[in-house]
Tab-separated table of C-alpha atoms in Angstrom:
chain	number	residue	atom	x	y	z
A	1	MET	CA	-10.658	47.163	-34.519
A	2	ASP	CA	-7.879	44.658	-33.849
A	3	THR	CA	-4.513	46.097	-34.258
A	4	ASN	CA	-1.037	44.652	-33.963
A	5	PRO	CA	1.381	47.323	-32.617
A	6	THR	CA	4.274	45.891	-34.842
A	7	ASP	CA	1.963	45.929	-38.021
A	8	GLU	CA	3.152	48.794	-40.249
A	9	SER	CA	0.004	49.162	-42.087
A	10	ASP	CA	-2.300	51.774	-41.063
A	11	GLY	CA	-5.601	49.700	-41.949
A	12	LEU	CA	-6.856	52.363	-44.308
A	13	GLY	CA	-5.675	50.785	-47.727
A	14	ASP	CA	-4.601	53.045	-50.485
A	15	ALA	CA	-7.002	55.919	-49.202
A	16	GLU	CA	-5.553	59.360	-48.337
A	17	PRO	CA	-6.051	60.255	-44.789
A	18	SER	CA	-8.067	63.069	-45.357
A	19	ASP	CA	-10.638	60.746	-47.180
A	20	VAL	CA	-11.142	58.347	-44.153
A	21	ALA	CA	-12.291	59.246	-40.629
A	22	HIS	CA	-9.995	58.343	-37.874
A	23	PRO	CA	-11.712	55.339	-35.962
A	24	ILE	CA	-11.489	56.937	-32.586
A	25	GLU	CA	-13.002	60.182	-34.049
A	26	THR	CA	-15.956	57.978	-35.307
A	27	ILE	CA	-16.500	56.459	-32.165
A	28	ASN	CA	-16.161	59.539	-30.090
A	29	SER	CA	-18.317	61.759	-32.257
A	30	SER	CA	-21.229	59.105	-32.412
A	31	ALA	CA	-24.096	60.508	-30.321
A	32	SER	CA	-25.337	57.086	-29.560
A	33	HIS	CA	-22.041	55.656	-28.501
A	34	ARG	CA	-22.242	55.332	-24.705
A	35	GLU	CA	-19.694	52.539	-24.108
A	36	ARG	CA	-16.572	53.537	-22.306
A	37	LEU	CA	-13.504	51.495	-23.102
A	38	THR	CA	-10.219	50.853	-21.370
A	39	THR	CA	-7.163	49.626	-22.916
A	40	VAL	CA	-4.917	49.572	-19.948
A	41	ALA	CA	-5.729	47.804	-16.643
A	42	PRO	CA	-6.406	50.619	-14.190
A	43	ASP	CA	-4.025	50.935	-11.061
A	44	VAL	CA	-5.358	50.677	-7.442
A	45	ASP	CA	-7.261	53.741	-6.505
A	46	GLY	CA	-5.556	55.447	-3.957
A	47	ARG	CA	-8.649	57.098	-2.730
A	48	PHE	CA	-9.433	53.912	-0.832
A	49	THR	CA	-8.128	52.026	1.714
A	50	VAL	CA	-8.945	48.644	0.065
A	51	PRO	CA	-7.165	47.760	-3.190
A	52	LEU	CA	-10.092	48.790	-5.430
A	53	ARG	CA	-9.830	49.017	-9.389
A	54	GLY	CA	-12.341	49.966	-12.117
A	55	VAL	CA	-13.340	52.101	-14.933
A	56	ASP	CA	-14.015	55.681	-14.462
A	57	VAL	CA	-14.553	55.380	-10.702
A	58	ASP	CA	-15.945	58.213	-8.627
A	59	ALA	CA	-15.326	58.939	-4.872
A	60	GLU	CA	-18.184	56.883	-4.033
A	61	THR	CA	-17.277	53.609	-6.050
A	62	ARG	CA	-19.655	54.398	-8.873
A	63	CYS	CA	-18.183	53.373	-12.350
A	64	SER	CA	-18.790	53.888	-15.994
A	65	HIS	CA	-21.070	50.879	-16.062
A	66	TRP	CA	-23.199	51.539	-13.009
A	67	ASP	CA	-23.468	55.162	-11.756
A	68	SER	CA	-26.915	55.899	-10.253
A	69	SER	CA	-27.144	57.332	-6.771
A	70	VAL	CA	-27.639	53.825	-4.991
A	71	ASP	CA	-24.444	52.305	-7.130
A	72	VAL	CA	-22.203	52.991	-4.189
A	73	VAL	CA	-20.829	49.557	-3.166
A	74	ALA	CA	-17.539	47.614	-4.521
A	75	LEU	CA	-17.317	44.016	-4.067
A	76	ARG	CA	-14.086	41.779	-3.548
A	77	PHE	CA	-13.589	39.148	-6.037
A	78	GLY	CA	-12.433	35.836	-4.771
A	79	CYS	CA	-10.208	35.185	-7.951
A	80	CYS	CA	-7.803	38.154	-7.383
A	81	GLU	CA	-9.156	39.478	-3.761
A	82	ALA	CA	-9.275	43.256	-5.189
A	83	TYR	CA	-12.550	45.227	-5.111
A	84	TYR	CA	-14.287	46.196	-8.178
A	85	PRO	CA	-17.396	48.356	-8.426
A	86	CYS	CA	-18.875	45.696	-10.811
A	87	ASP	CA	-17.959	42.597	-12.673
A	88	ALA	CA	-17.551	44.602	-16.100
A	89	CYS	CA	-14.855	46.623	-14.285
A	90	HIS	CA	-13.172	43.395	-13.237
A	91	ASP	CA	-13.310	42.115	-16.646
A	92	ALA	CA	-11.974	45.286	-18.118
A	93	ALA	CA	-8.938	45.397	-15.810
A	94	THR	CA	-7.826	41.768	-15.400
A	95	ASP	CA	-6.648	38.893	-17.653
A	96	HIS	CA	-8.577	36.258	-15.959
A	97	GLU	CA	-11.848	34.875	-15.441
A	98	SER	CA	-13.881	36.377	-12.575
A	99	GLY	CA	-14.531	34.128	-9.382
A	100	PRO	CA	-16.944	34.616	-6.607
A	101	TRP	CA	-16.051	35.313	-2.928
A	102	PRO	CA	-15.958	31.817	-1.404
A	103	ARG	CA	-18.896	30.852	0.963
A	104	ASP	CA	-16.410	29.791	3.755
A	105	ARG	CA	-15.092	33.445	3.797
A	106	PHE	CA	-18.602	35.092	4.230
A	107	ASP	CA	-17.280	36.604	7.570
A	108	GLU	CA	-14.141	38.263	6.062
A	109	PRO	CA	-14.452	41.794	4.626
A	110	ALA	CA	-15.703	41.635	0.901
A	111	ALA	CA	-17.824	44.693	0.460
A	112	LEU	CA	-16.950	48.227	0.634
A	113	CYS	CA	-19.787	51.077	1.198
A	114	GLY	CA	-18.658	53.952	-1.299
A	115	HIS	CA	-20.390	56.365	1.076
A	116	CYS	CA	-18.737	55.874	4.549
A	117	ARG	CA	-15.794	53.631	3.203
A	118	THR	CA	-16.797	50.741	5.752
A	119	THR	CA	-15.949	47.332	4.802
A	120	LEU	CA	-18.419	44.911	5.399
A	121	SER	CA	-18.397	41.194	5.512
A	122	VAL	CA	-20.778	39.283	2.962
A	123	ARG	CA	-23.048	38.326	5.776
A	124	GLU	CA	-23.287	41.978	6.772
A	125	TYR	CA	-23.742	43.013	3.384
A	126	LEU	CA	-26.382	40.438	2.373
A	127	ASP	CA	-28.220	40.992	5.578
A	128	GLY	CA	-28.215	44.660	5.058
A	129	ASP	CA	-31.596	45.093	3.294
A	130	ASP	CA	-29.959	46.873	0.370
A	131	ALA	CA	-28.360	49.585	2.539
A	132	CYS	CA	-25.183	50.003	4.617
A	133	PRO	CA	-25.604	48.889	8.145
A	134	HIS	CA	-23.148	51.440	9.302
A	135	CYS	CA	-24.379	54.626	7.628
A	136	GLY	CA	-27.773	53.540	6.050
A	137	THR	CA	-26.995	54.805	2.699
A	138	ALA	CA	-29.227	52.832	0.049
A	139	PHE	CA	-27.404	50.236	-2.109
A	140	ASN	CA	-28.835	49.242	-5.611
A	141	PRO	CA	-31.637	46.533	-4.903
A	142	GLY	CA	-31.365	45.429	-8.505
A	143	CYS	CA	-27.894	43.797	-7.514
A	144	ARG	CA	-29.813	41.029	-5.852
A	145	ALA	CA	-30.424	39.762	-9.306
A	146	HIS	CA	-26.746	38.896	-9.889
A	147	ARG	CA	-25.231	38.137	-6.384
A	148	ASP	CA	-23.949	34.930	-7.983
A	149	ARG	CA	-21.512	36.883	-10.078
A	150	TYR	CA	-19.900	37.842	-6.712
A	151	PHE	CA	-20.538	35.558	-4.074
A	152	GLU	CA	-20.875	31.634	-3.704
A	153	VAL	CA	-24.313	31.618	-2.969
């Protein structure tokens, strides 16, 4: 629902408040509603030594969009140089279009293992066979299908 903070209408027309379910209550009470929304760009997460942002990020960089046991990597975006667990977190937290990490900077840190907190160069990450080369923790092999969202490949 698009709202304007200066609009004095509550969007409910002439209905009495008790006659209309509050939109947020309706969304939250829906058993099938699994989407998590953010209305304010998250601050940098102080638990990490890199500038990491995201939606409902846990201590190993899993987010509200990807939270399986192997979703433990955050990637640095070329457009803003911040780390995000996924492109959906980037889109939720920024007001600009995402841009991949540039090919000519593949030797710089642009991936973070959420398990051991080691920063990896893109080359280390891509050559790591879906696991952290430092601690051996498995990364999600499904991420190979959309590497172009994160890196100029």
